[in-house]
PDB file of C-alpha atoms in Angstrom:
ATOM      1  CA  MET J 206      70.046   0.061 -57.050  1.00 51.00           C
ATOM      2  CA  ALA J 207      72.506  -0.891 -54.302  1.00 53.00           C
ATOM      3  CA  THR J 208      75.042   1.613 -55.636  1.00 63.00           C
ATOM      4  CA  SER J 209      72.451   4.387 -55.595  1.00 66.00           C
ATOM      5  CA  SER J 210      71.456   3.543 -52.001  1.00 69.00           C
ATOM      6  CA  SER J 211      75.065   3.515 -50.771  1.00 72.00           C
ATOM      7  CA  THR J 212      75.752   6.812 -52.530  1.00 73.00           C
ATOM      8  CA  ALA J 213      72.728   8.400 -50.828  1.00 71.00           C
ATOM      9  CA  ARG J 214      73.885   7.138 -47.425  1.00 75.00           C
ATOM     10  CA  ARG J 215      77.377   8.443 -48.070  1.00 77.00           C
ATOM     11  CA  ASN J 216      76.003  11.845 -49.075  1.00 74.00           C
ATOM     12  CA  ARG J 217      73.855  11.980 -45.939  1.00 79.00           C
ATOM     13  CA  ALA J 218      76.857  11.048 -43.799  1.00 77.00           C
ATOM     14  CA  ILE J 219      78.956  13.770 -45.455  1.00 81.00           C
ATOM     15  CA  GLY J 220      76.168  16.293 -44.930  1.00 78.00           C
ATOM     16  CA  GLN J 221      75.842  15.333 -41.259  1.00 82.00           C
ATOM     17  CA  ASN J 222      79.596  15.618 -40.757  1.00 82.00           C
ATOM     18  CA  LEU J 223      79.671  19.031 -42.426  1.00 85.00           C
ATOM     19  CA  ARG J 224      76.813  20.256 -40.247  1.00 88.00           C
ATOM     20  CA  ALA J 225      78.537  18.920 -37.126  1.00 87.00           C
ATOM     21  CA  ALA J 226      81.802  20.583 -38.127  1.00 88.00           C
ATOM     22  CA  GLY J 227      79.997  23.869 -38.854  1.00 88.00           C
ATOM     23  CA  LEU J 228      78.207  23.718 -35.509  1.00 89.00           C
ATOM     24  CA  ALA J 229      81.482  23.003 -33.678  1.00 89.00           C
ATOM     25  CA  LEU J 230      83.225  25.886 -35.461  1.00 91.00           C
ATOM     26  CA  ALA J 231      80.371  28.277 -34.678  1.00 91.00           C
ATOM     27  CA  SER J 232      80.413  27.164 -31.034  1.00 91.00           C
ATOM     28  CA  ILE J 233      84.156  27.775 -30.786  1.00 92.00           C
ATOM     29  CA  VAL J 234      83.824  31.245 -32.312  1.00 92.00           C
ATOM     30  CA  PHE J 235      80.962  32.079 -29.941  1.00 91.00           C
ATOM     31  CA  LEU J 236      82.900  30.842 -26.895  1.00 89.00           C
ATOM     32  CA  ILE J 237      85.920  32.932 -27.889  1.00 89.00           C
ATOM     33  CA  TYR J 238      83.690  35.977 -28.358  1.00 90.00           C
ATOM     34  CA  VAL J 239      82.063  35.515 -24.943  1.00 87.00           C
ATOM     35  CA  LEU J 240      85.029  34.339 -22.892  1.00 87.00           C
ATOM     36  CA  ALA J 241      87.800  36.524 -24.321  1.00 87.00           C
ATOM     37  CA  PRO J 242      86.790  39.695 -22.391  1.00 87.00           C
ATOM     38  CA  VAL J 243      86.424  37.736 -19.151  1.00 87.00           C
ATOM     39  CA  SER J 244      89.755  36.003 -19.711  1.00 87.00           C
ATOM     40  CA  TRP J 245      91.458  39.350 -20.296  1.00 86.00           C
ATOM     41  CA  LEU J 246      89.823  40.804 -17.179  1.00 87.00           C
ATOM     42  CA  ILE J 247      91.218  38.005 -15.025  1.00 88.00           C
ATOM     43  CA  SER J 248      94.603  37.977 -16.737  1.00 87.00           C
ATOM     44  CA  SER J 249      95.128  41.741 -16.539  1.00 86.00           C
ATOM     45  CA  SER J 250      94.188  41.795 -12.849  1.00 85.00           C
ATOM     46  CA  LEU J 251      97.238  39.581 -12.218  1.00 85.00           C
ATOM     47  CA  GLN J 252      99.684  41.735 -14.203  1.00 83.00           C
ATOM     48  CA  GLN J 253     101.796  44.780 -13.543  1.00 79.00           C
ATOM     49  CA  GLU J 254     100.555  48.015 -15.098  1.00 75.00           C
ATOM     50  CA  ALA J 255     103.353  48.046 -17.696  1.00 74.00           C
ATOM     51  CA  ALA J 256     102.428  44.559 -18.923  1.00 75.00           C
ATOM     52  CA  LEU J 257      98.933  45.709 -19.898  1.00 76.00           C
ATOM     53  CA  THR J 258     100.333  47.835 -22.728  1.00 73.00           C
ATOM     54  CA  SER J 259     102.844  45.279 -23.993  1.00 75.00           C
ATOM     55  CA  VAL J 260     102.694  44.166 -27.632  1.00 75.00           C
ATOM     56  CA  PRO J 261     101.593  41.478 -28.131  1.00 78.00           C
ATOM     57  CA  PRO J 262      99.364  41.409 -25.022  1.00 77.00           C
ATOM     58  CA  GLN J 263     100.101  38.835 -22.356  1.00 78.00           C
ATOM     59  CA  TRP J 264      97.009  36.641 -22.225  1.00 80.00           C
ATOM     60  CA  VAL J 265      98.898  34.455 -19.750  1.00 80.00           C
ATOM     61  CA  PRO J 266     100.831  36.653 -17.289  1.00 81.00           C
ATOM     62  CA  GLU J 267     104.547  35.982 -17.322  1.00 79.00           C
ATOM     63  CA  GLU J 268     104.887  37.015 -13.688  1.00 78.00           C
ATOM     64  CA  PRO J 269     101.427  36.813 -12.101  1.00 80.00           C
ATOM     65  CA  HIS J 270     100.954  38.497  -8.749  1.00 79.00           C
ATOM     66  CA  LEU J 271      98.151  39.233  -6.297  1.00 82.00           C
ATOM     67  CA  ASP J 272      99.241  42.747  -5.362  1.00 80.00           C
ATOM     68  CA  ASN J 273      96.050  44.306  -6.718  1.00 80.00           C
ATOM     69  CA  PHE J 274      93.853  42.019  -4.647  1.00 84.00           C
ATOM     70  CA  ARG J 275      95.961  42.530  -1.547  1.00 82.00           C
ATOM     71  CA  ALA J 276      95.666  46.265  -2.098  1.00 79.00           C
ATOM     72  CA  ILE J 277      91.878  46.015  -2.147  1.00 81.00           C
ATOM     73  CA  PHE J 278      91.797  44.377   1.290  1.00 81.00           C
ATOM     74  CA  SER J 279      94.382  46.762   2.743  1.00 77.00           C
ATOM     75  CA  ALA J 280      93.304  49.929   0.939  1.00 63.00           C
ATOM     76  CA  GLY J 281      92.750  51.823   4.171  1.00 56.00           C
ATOM     77  CA  GLU J 282      96.383  51.323   5.165  1.00 55.00           C
ATOM     78  CA  GLU J 283      98.012  52.260   1.827  1.00 51.00           C
ATOM     79  CA  GLU J 284      99.318  55.693   0.931  1.00 50.00           C
ATOM     80  CA  LYS J 285      97.180  57.369  -1.710  1.00 50.00           C
ATOM     81  CA  VAL J 286      98.265  59.341  -4.742  1.00 48.00           C
ATOM     82  CA  THR J 287      97.745  63.029  -3.936  1.00 47.00           C
ATOM     83  CA  TYR J 288      98.049  66.274  -5.850  1.00 41.00           C
ATOM     84  CA  GLU J 289     101.510  66.796  -4.366  1.00 46.00           C
ATOM     85  CA  THR J 290     102.857  63.283  -5.059  1.00 49.00           C
ATOM     86  CA  ARG J 291     101.321  62.500  -8.430  1.00 46.00           C
ATOM     87  CA  ARG J 292     104.265  63.943 -10.393  1.00 45.00           C
ATOM     88  CA  GLU J 293     106.662  61.612  -8.589  1.00 47.00           C
ATOM     89  CA  ALA J 294     104.745  58.521  -9.563  1.00 48.00           C
ATOM     90  CA  ASP J 295     105.709  56.211 -12.401  1.00 45.00           C
ATOM     91  CA  THR J 296     102.481  55.054 -14.052  1.00 44.00           C
ATOM     92  CA  ALA J 297     104.161  52.024 -15.588  1.00 44.00           C
ATOM     93  CA  SER J 298     105.204  50.572 -12.251  1.00 48.00           C
ATOM     94  CA  GLY J 299     101.668  50.192 -10.996  1.00 51.00           C
ATOM     95  CA  GLY J 300     100.845  49.911  -7.323  1.00 57.00           C
ATOM     96  CA  PHE J 301      98.498  52.893  -7.327  1.00 66.00           C
ATOM     97  CA  ILE J 302      95.635  52.750  -4.856  1.00 73.00           C
ATOM     98  CA  PRO J 303      92.678  54.986  -5.778  1.00 75.00           C
ATOM     99  CA  SER J 304      91.488  57.258  -3.014  1.00 74.00           C
ATOM    100  CA  THR J 305      88.078  55.532  -3.033  1.00 79.00           C
ATOM    101  CA  ALA J 306      89.546  52.004  -2.854  1.00 81.00           C
ATOM    102  CA  LYS J 307      88.773  51.771   0.858  1.00 84.00           C
ATOM    103  CA  ASN J 308      85.073  51.987  -0.039  1.00 87.00           C
ATOM    104  CA  LEU J 309      85.090  48.937  -2.333  1.00 89.00           C
ATOM    105  CA  LEU J 310      84.356  46.224   0.231  1.00 89.00           C
ATOM    106  CA  PRO J 311      81.670  48.283   2.049  1.00 91.00           C
ATOM    107  CA  ALA J 312      80.111  48.991  -1.349  1.00 93.00           C
ATOM    108  CA  MET J 313      80.073  45.263  -2.089  1.00 92.00           C
ATOM    109  CA  GLY J 314      78.257  44.782   1.211  1.00 93.00           C
ATOM    110  CA  ASN J 315      75.742  47.467   0.206  1.00 94.00           C
ATOM    111  CA  SER J 316      75.180  45.706  -3.106  1.00 94.00           C
ATOM    112  CA  PHE J 317      74.526  42.424  -1.287  1.00 94.00           C
ATOM    113  CA  ILE J 318      72.034  44.042   1.082  1.00 95.00           C
ATOM    114  CA  VAL J 319      70.160  45.799  -1.722  1.00 96.00           C
ATOM    115  CA  SER J 320      70.159  42.759  -4.026  1.00 95.00           C
ATOM    116  CA  ILE J 321      68.939  40.310  -1.372  1.00 95.00           C
ATOM    117  CA  ALA J 322      66.248  42.753  -0.211  1.00 96.00           C
ATOM    118  CA  VAL J 323      65.060  43.240  -3.795  1.00 95.00           C
ATOM    119  CA  VAL J 324      64.929  39.474  -4.379  1.00 95.00           C
ATOM    120  CA  ILE J 325      62.875  38.828  -1.225  1.00 95.00           C
ATOM    121  CA  LEU J 326      60.466  41.732  -1.721  1.00 95.00           C
ATOM    122  CA  ASN J 327      60.220  40.988  -5.435  1.00 94.00           C
ATOM    123  CA  LEU J 328      58.952  37.480  -4.697  1.00 92.00           C
ATOM    124  CA  ILE J 329      56.648  38.661  -1.915  1.00 93.00           C
ATOM    125  CA  VAL J 330      54.964  41.110  -4.286  1.00 92.00           C
ATOM    126  CA  ALA J 331      55.167  39.273  -7.618  1.00 91.00           C
ATOM    127  CA  VAL J 332      53.976  35.791  -6.612  1.00 91.00           C
ATOM    128  CA  PRO J 333      50.571  36.780  -5.138  1.00 91.00           C
ATOM    129  CA  ALA J 334      49.996  39.282  -7.954  1.00 90.00           C
ATOM    130  CA  ALA J 335      50.784  36.717 -10.644  1.00 90.00           C
ATOM    131  CA  TYR J 336      48.650  34.035  -8.994  1.00 88.00           C
ATOM    132  CA  ALA J 337      45.702  36.398  -8.678  1.00 87.00           C
ATOM    133  CA  ILE J 338      45.926  37.519 -12.313  1.00 87.00           C
ATOM    134  CA  ALA J 339      46.361  33.976 -13.616  1.00 85.00           C
ATOM    135  CA  LYS J 340      43.764  32.109 -11.552  1.00 84.00           C
ATOM    136  CA  ILE J 341      41.217  34.635 -10.298  1.00 81.00           C
ATOM    137  CA  ARG J 342      38.796  36.106 -12.809  1.00 79.00           C
ATOM    138  CA  PHE J 343      38.145  39.699 -11.767  1.00 78.00           C
ATOM    139  CA  TYR J 344      37.139  42.934 -13.437  1.00 80.00           C
ATOM    140  CA  GLY J 345      40.134  44.702 -14.945  1.00 77.00           C
ATOM    141  CA  ARG J 346      42.280  41.567 -15.236  1.00 77.00           C
ATOM    142  CA  SER J 347      43.200  42.184 -18.887  1.00 78.00           C
ATOM    143  CA  ALA J 348      43.923  45.834 -18.163  1.00 82.00           C
ATOM    144  CA  SER J 349      46.287  44.755 -15.389  1.00 82.00           C
ATOM    145  CA  ILE J 350      48.242  42.527 -17.755  1.00 80.00           C
ATOM    146  CA  TYR J 351      48.506  45.244 -20.405  1.00 80.00           C
ATOM    147  CA  GLY J 352      49.508  47.765 -17.756  1.00 82.00           C
ATOM    148  CA  ILE J 353      52.355  45.492 -16.677  1.00 80.00           C
ATOM    149  CA  LEU J 354      53.483  45.099 -20.291  1.00 78.00           C
ATOM    150  CA  ILE J 355      53.463  48.865 -20.835  1.00 82.00           C
ATOM    151  CA  THR J 356      55.838  49.427 -17.920  1.00 79.00           C
ATOM    152  CA  ARG J 357      58.428  47.192 -19.586  1.00 75.00           C
ATOM    153  CA  VAL J 358      58.645  49.328 -22.750  1.00 78.00           C
ATOM    154  CA  ILE J 359      59.442  52.536 -20.851  1.00 81.00           C
ATOM    155  CA  PRO J 360      63.223  53.084 -20.686  1.00 81.00           C
ATOM    156  CA  ASP J 361      64.613  53.499 -17.182  1.00 78.00           C
ATOM    157  CA  ILE J 362      66.155  56.861 -17.997  1.00 82.00           C
ATOM    158  CA  ALA J 363      62.686  58.273 -18.697  1.00 84.00           C
ATOM    159  CA  LEU J 364      61.728  57.470 -15.098  1.00 85.00           C
ATOM    160  CA  ILE J 365      64.699  59.185 -13.476  1.00 88.00           C
ATOM    161  CA  VAL J 366      62.942  62.498 -12.736  1.00 88.00           C
ATOM    162  CA  PRO J 367      59.723  60.936 -11.316  1.00 89.00           C
ATOM    163  CA  PHE J 368      61.783  58.521  -9.246  1.00 90.00           C
ATOM    164  CA  PHE J 369      64.004  61.334  -7.957  1.00 90.00           C
ATOM    165  CA  LEU J 370      61.062  63.525  -6.939  1.00 91.00           C
ATOM    166  CA  PHE J 371      59.353  60.576  -5.272  1.00 91.00           C
ATOM    167  CA  ILE J 372      62.462  59.556  -3.314  1.00 92.00           C
ATOM    168  CA  ARG J 373      63.249  63.153  -2.352  1.00 91.00           C
ATOM    169  CA  ASN J 374      59.727  63.764  -1.034  1.00 92.00           C
ATOM    170  CA  LEU J 375      60.038  60.630   1.081  1.00 90.00           C
ATOM    171  CA  GLY J 376      63.346  61.897   2.460  1.00 90.00           C
ATOM    172  CA  LEU J 377      65.176  58.772   1.335  1.00 91.00           C
ATOM    173  CA  LEU J 378      67.943  60.254  -0.791  1.00 91.00           C
ATOM    174  CA  ASP J 379      71.361  58.728  -0.187  1.00 91.00           C
ATOM    175  CA  THR J 380      69.946  55.600   1.475  1.00 92.00           C
ATOM    176  CA  LEU J 381      69.838  51.945   0.526  1.00 93.00           C
ATOM    177  CA  THR J 382      66.062  52.059   0.888  1.00 94.00           C
ATOM    178  CA  SER J 383      65.819  54.378  -2.115  1.00 93.00           C
ATOM    179  CA  LEU J 384      67.615  51.808  -4.247  1.00 94.00           C
ATOM    180  CA  VAL J 385      65.420  48.957  -3.027  1.00 95.00           C
ATOM    181  CA  ILE J 386      62.239  50.897  -3.877  1.00 93.00           C
ATOM    182  CA  THR J 387      63.370  51.904  -7.355  1.00 93.00           C
ATOM    183  CA  TYR J 388      64.787  48.479  -8.201  1.00 93.00           C
ATOM    184  CA  LEU J 389      61.490  46.891  -7.226  1.00 92.00           C
ATOM    185  CA  ALA J 390      59.732  49.194  -9.682  1.00 89.00           C
ATOM    186  CA  VAL J 391      62.038  47.849 -12.393  1.00 88.00           C
ATOM    187  CA  THR J 392      61.989  44.126 -11.546  1.00 91.00           C
ATOM    188  CA  VAL J 393      58.452  43.441 -10.273  1.00 91.00           C
ATOM    189  CA  PRO J 394      56.609  43.999 -13.600  1.00 89.00           C
ATOM    190  CA  PHE J 395      58.880  41.533 -15.411  1.00 87.00           C
ATOM    191  CA  SER J 396      58.541  38.969 -12.624  1.00 89.00           C
ATOM    192  CA  VAL J 397      54.758  39.251 -12.582  1.00 90.00           C
ATOM    193  CA  PHE J 398      54.523  38.904 -16.355  1.00 86.00           C
ATOM    194  CA  ILE J 399      56.681  35.747 -16.426  1.00 86.00           C
ATOM    195  CA  LEU J 400      54.874  34.150 -13.483  1.00 88.00           C
ATOM    196  CA  VAL J 401      51.442  34.911 -14.933  1.00 88.00           C
ATOM    197  CA  SER J 402      52.406  33.051 -18.105  1.00 84.00           C
ATOM    198  CA  TYR J 403      53.708  30.145 -16.042  1.00 85.00           C
ATOM    199  CA  PHE J 404      50.713  29.910 -13.705  1.00 86.00           C
ATOM    200  CA  GLU J 405      48.324  30.027 -16.666  1.00 84.00           C
ATOM    201  CA  GLN J 406      49.919  26.844 -18.012  1.00 85.00           C
ATOM    202  CA  LEU J 407      49.071  24.956 -14.832  1.00 83.00           C
ATOM    203  CA  PRO J 408      45.631  23.290 -14.968  1.00 84.00           C
ATOM    204  CA  ASP J 409      42.771  25.198 -13.357  1.00 82.00           C
ATOM    205  CA  GLU J 410      41.665  21.853 -11.916  1.00 84.00           C
ATOM    206  CA  LEU J 411      44.553  22.062  -9.429  1.00 82.00           C
ATOM    207  CA  ASP J 412      43.179  25.315  -8.115  1.00 81.00           C
ATOM    208  CA  LYS J 413      39.617  24.001  -7.987  1.00 83.00           C
ATOM    209  CA  ALA J 414      40.630  20.750  -6.261  1.00 85.00           C
ATOM    210  CA  ALA J 415      42.571  22.622  -3.592  1.00 83.00           C
ATOM    211  CA  ARG J 416      39.635  24.932  -2.998  1.00 82.00           C
ATOM    212  CA  VAL J 417      37.241  21.967  -2.717  1.00 82.00           C
ATOM    213  CA  ASP J 418      39.575  20.385  -0.142  1.00 82.00           C
ATOM    214  CA  GLY J 419      39.198  23.501   1.994  1.00 83.00           C
ATOM    215  CA  CYS J 420      42.357  25.421   1.116  1.00 82.00           C
ATOM    216  CA  SER J 421      42.210  29.189   1.156  1.00 82.00           C
ATOM    217  CA  ARG J 422      43.626  31.214  -1.707  1.00 83.00           C
ATOM    218  CA  ILE J 423      46.887  31.707   0.170  1.00 85.00           C
ATOM    219  CA  GLN J 424      47.155  28.007   1.023  1.00 84.00           C
ATOM    220  CA  THR J 425      46.448  27.056  -2.594  1.00 86.00           C
ATOM    221  CA  MET J 426      49.148  29.415  -3.789  1.00 85.00           C
ATOM    222  CA  THR J 427      51.787  28.337  -1.250  1.00 84.00           C
ATOM    223  CA  LYS J 428      51.109  24.594  -1.063  1.00 85.00           C
ATOM    224  CA  VAL J 429      50.080  23.793  -4.646  1.00 85.00           C
ATOM    225  CA  PHE J 430      51.436  26.369  -7.086  1.00 86.00           C
ATOM    226  CA  LEU J 431      54.682  27.516  -5.479  1.00 86.00           C
ATOM    227  CA  PRO J 432      56.301  24.031  -5.434  1.00 85.00           C
ATOM    228  CA  LEU J 433      55.433  23.632  -9.123  1.00 85.00           C
ATOM    229  CA  ALA J 434      56.836  27.069  -9.913  1.00 85.00           C
ATOM    230  CA  ALA J 435      60.226  26.507  -8.252  1.00 83.00           C
ATOM    231  CA  PRO J 436      62.282  26.755 -11.501  1.00 83.00           C
ATOM    232  CA  SER J 437      60.624  30.050 -12.432  1.00 85.00           C
ATOM    233  CA  LEU J 438      61.073  31.431  -8.934  1.00 88.00           C
ATOM    234  CA  VAL J 439      64.794  30.626  -8.957  1.00 87.00           C
ATOM    235  CA  ALA J 440      65.239  32.170 -12.405  1.00 85.00           C
ATOM    236  CA  LEU J 441      63.364  35.323 -11.408  1.00 88.00           C
ATOM    237  CA  SER J 442      65.376  35.574  -8.205  1.00 90.00           C
ATOM    238  CA  LEU J 443      68.568  35.471 -10.253  1.00 89.00           C
ATOM    239  CA  PHE J 444      67.172  38.123 -12.587  1.00 88.00           C
ATOM    240  CA  ALA J 445      66.297  40.410  -9.684  1.00 91.00           C
ATOM    241  CA  PHE J 446      69.668  39.835  -7.999  1.00 93.00           C
ATOM    242  CA  LEU J 447      71.717  40.490 -11.141  1.00 90.00           C
ATOM    243  CA  THR J 448      69.661  43.555 -12.067  1.00 91.00           C
ATOM    244  CA  SER J 449      70.222  45.050  -8.616  1.00 93.00           C
ATOM    245  CA  TRP J 450      73.872  44.003  -8.458  1.00 94.00           C
ATOM    246  CA  ASN J 451      74.787  45.562 -11.819  1.00 91.00           C
ATOM    247  CA  GLU J 452      72.520  48.640 -11.878  1.00 92.00           C
ATOM    248  CA  PHE J 453      74.419  51.903 -12.279  1.00 92.00           C
ATOM    249  CA  LEU J 454      72.194  54.800 -13.388  1.00 90.00           C
ATOM    250  CA  LEU J 455      69.707  54.852 -10.506  1.00 91.00           C
ATOM    251  CA  ALA J 456      72.441  54.227  -7.945  1.00 92.00           C
ATOM    252  CA  LEU J 457      74.393  57.146  -9.384  1.00 91.00           C
ATOM    253  CA  MET J 458      71.374  59.442  -9.062  1.00 90.00           C
ATOM    254  CA  PHE J 459      70.210  58.478  -5.572  1.00 92.00           C
ATOM    255  CA  THR J 460      73.468  57.960  -3.640  1.00 91.00           C
ATOM    256  CA  GLN J 461      76.109  60.565  -2.880  1.00 88.00           C
ATOM    257  CA  THR J 462      78.204  59.149  -0.032  1.00 89.00           C
ATOM    258  CA  ALA J 463      80.160  55.945   0.478  1.00 87.00           C
ATOM    259  CA  ALA J 464      77.715  54.850   3.178  1.00 89.00           C
ATOM    260  CA  SER J 465      75.060  54.068   0.583  1.00 91.00           C
ATOM    261  CA  GLN J 466      76.949  53.694  -2.705  1.00 92.00           C
ATOM    262  CA  THR J 467      76.999  50.295  -4.377  1.00 93.00           C
ATOM    263  CA  LEU J 468      79.742  48.407  -6.167  1.00 92.00           C
ATOM    264  CA  PRO J 469      79.303  49.812  -9.727  1.00 92.00           C
ATOM    265  CA  ILE J 470      79.522  53.390  -8.424  1.00 92.00           C
ATOM    266  CA  ILE J 471      82.728  52.783  -6.467  1.00 90.00           C
ATOM    267  CA  VAL J 472      84.388  50.944  -9.367  1.00 89.00           C
ATOM    268  CA  ALA J 473      83.472  53.813 -11.699  1.00 87.00           C
ATOM    269  CA  SER J 474      85.000  56.273  -9.235  1.00 85.00           C
ATOM    270  CA  PHE J 475      88.416  54.638  -9.686  1.00 83.00           C
ATOM    271  CA  THR J 476      88.753  56.472 -13.012  1.00 79.00           C
ATOM    272  CA  SER J 477      88.450  59.931 -11.439  1.00 68.00           C
ATOM    273  CA  ASP J 478      91.764  59.951  -9.557  1.00 61.00           C
ATOM    274  CA  PHE J 479      94.997  61.653 -10.604  1.00 63.00           C
ATOM    275  CA  THR J 480      96.401  58.359 -11.851  1.00 68.00           C
ATOM    276  CA  ILE J 481      94.389  55.444 -13.190  1.00 75.00           C
ATOM    277  CA  SER J 482      95.487  51.893 -12.449  1.00 76.00           C
ATOM    278  CA  PHE J 483      93.727  49.664 -14.933  1.00 81.00           C
ATOM    279  CA  SER J 484      95.068  46.500 -13.345  1.00 82.00           C
ATOM    280  CA  PHE J 485      93.569  47.583 -10.007  1.00 83.00           C
ATOM    281  CA  ILE J 486      90.233  48.381 -11.695  1.00 86.00           C
ATOM    282  CA  ASN J 487      90.242  44.964 -13.341  1.00 88.00           C
ATOM    283  CA  ALA J 488      90.970  43.294 -10.005  1.00 88.00           C
ATOM    284  CA  ALA J 489      87.915  45.050  -8.599  1.00 89.00           C
ATOM    285  CA  GLY J 490      85.987  43.826 -11.639  1.00 89.00           C
ATOM    286  CA  VAL J 491      87.001  40.250 -10.894  1.00 91.00           C
ATOM    287  CA  LEU J 492      85.647  40.562  -7.358  1.00 90.00           C
ATOM    288  CA  ALA J 493      82.439  42.064  -8.751  1.00 90.00           C
ATOM    289  CA  ILE J 494      81.704  39.121 -11.051  1.00 90.00           C
ATOM    290  CA  ILE J 495      82.405  36.377  -8.513  1.00 90.00           C
ATOM    291  CA  PRO J 496      78.973  36.407  -6.731  1.00 89.00           C
ATOM    292  CA  PRO J 497      76.906  36.351  -9.980  1.00 87.00           C
ATOM    293  CA  VAL J 498      79.073  33.579 -11.412  1.00 87.00           C
ATOM    294  CA  ILE J 499      78.709  31.470  -8.264  1.00 89.00           C
ATOM    295  CA  LEU J 500      74.928  31.917  -8.294  1.00 86.00           C
ATOM    296  CA  ALA J 501      74.735  31.069 -12.004  1.00 82.00           C
ATOM    297  CA  ILE J 502      76.760  27.875 -11.484  1.00 84.00           C
ATOM    298  CA  VAL J 503      74.786  26.755  -8.442  1.00 82.00           C
ATOM    299  CA  PHE J 504      71.375  27.355 -10.017  1.00 79.00           C
ATOM    300  CA  GLN J 505      72.237  26.867 -13.689  1.00 75.00           C
ATOM    301  CA  ARG J 506      69.856  23.922 -14.111  1.00 72.00           C
ATOM    302  CA  TYR J 507      66.930  26.152 -13.159  1.00 69.00           C
ATOM    303  CA  ILE J 508      67.831  29.111 -15.353  1.00 65.00           C
ATOM    304  CA  VAL J 509      66.835  27.843 -18.811  1.00 61.00           C
ATOM    305  CA  SER J 510      63.785  25.880 -17.653  1.00 58.00           C
ATOM    306  CA  GLY J 511      62.591  28.748 -15.488  1.00 51.00           C
ATOM    307  CA  MET J 512      63.010  31.554 -18.003  1.00 51.00           C
ATOM    308  CA  THR J 513      61.316  29.563 -20.800  1.00 50.00           C
ATOM    309  CA  ALA J 514      58.549  28.100 -18.631  1.00 52.00           C
ATOM    310  CA  GLY J 515      55.997  30.704 -19.660  1.00 46.00           C
ATOM    311  CA  ALA J 516      57.113  31.110 -23.232  1.00 44.00           C
ATOM    312  CA  VAL J 517      54.653  28.625 -24.751  1.00 43.00           C
ATOM    313  CA  LYS J 518      51.002  28.473 -23.946  1.00 45.00           C
ATOM    314  CA  GLY J 519      48.914  25.454 -24.668  1.00 42.00           C
TER     315      GLY J 519
END
């Protein structure tokens, strides 16, 4: 009997060790899959152009340098590759500055302005709408929820023509305002849907008690429900910021000049010059991912709890 019990414990221990080893191996494979492209982006931004095509590739640069980053901040002072000088250039030596490089930092500023505006307006619109749908029983409430869900199954590319006609009739083409309006149309439905699910989990007694104490609807929303919804609000703000920061298609359609173009458009324009410097493009990519990474690190404890807050109803 004792032998049988010890054998069972040993088998359980072996099974637990095998599961732990399998989980560790799967985690390592997943981390390599996720981090390898980012690692190569950073590594290649610190290499000369010739090193990018070396075999085997240099995951750790032998002679790292910051020339690409310096070029970004001094792009307006550097000589550009022109039609007359392109034949004299050696593509392996690197050092090429795209003609649109001087627009990179202003475009990053445009992306910040648009993203912050979308986050603020997204919360201003989504929070009252979600609170009203979740806690106020009115005619057409169910239809409102289904209408919000329907907007999320329509691909963005199907909305390009209506958006373009709408923006053109308002006279807002080639402005940051056009991007803010269209990005709100993309982000607000998702934000409302998530917040409705979250607010519905909170007891109705909180709403009733606040109303009995003399709070108006706005006071109940701001003083009772908003503090409880902080994780969801942070997560939705990150969603709205990242969506606006990374969006390419709408920005391509509605902006034509550097005054209103955002970061993805300028980075994409680096491939349209006479000579393409992939190390320079990757350096621009590194700058582009820094703000989202910083935000994700600062607010990482809110992300999972906020995005899953409305996933289970009970």
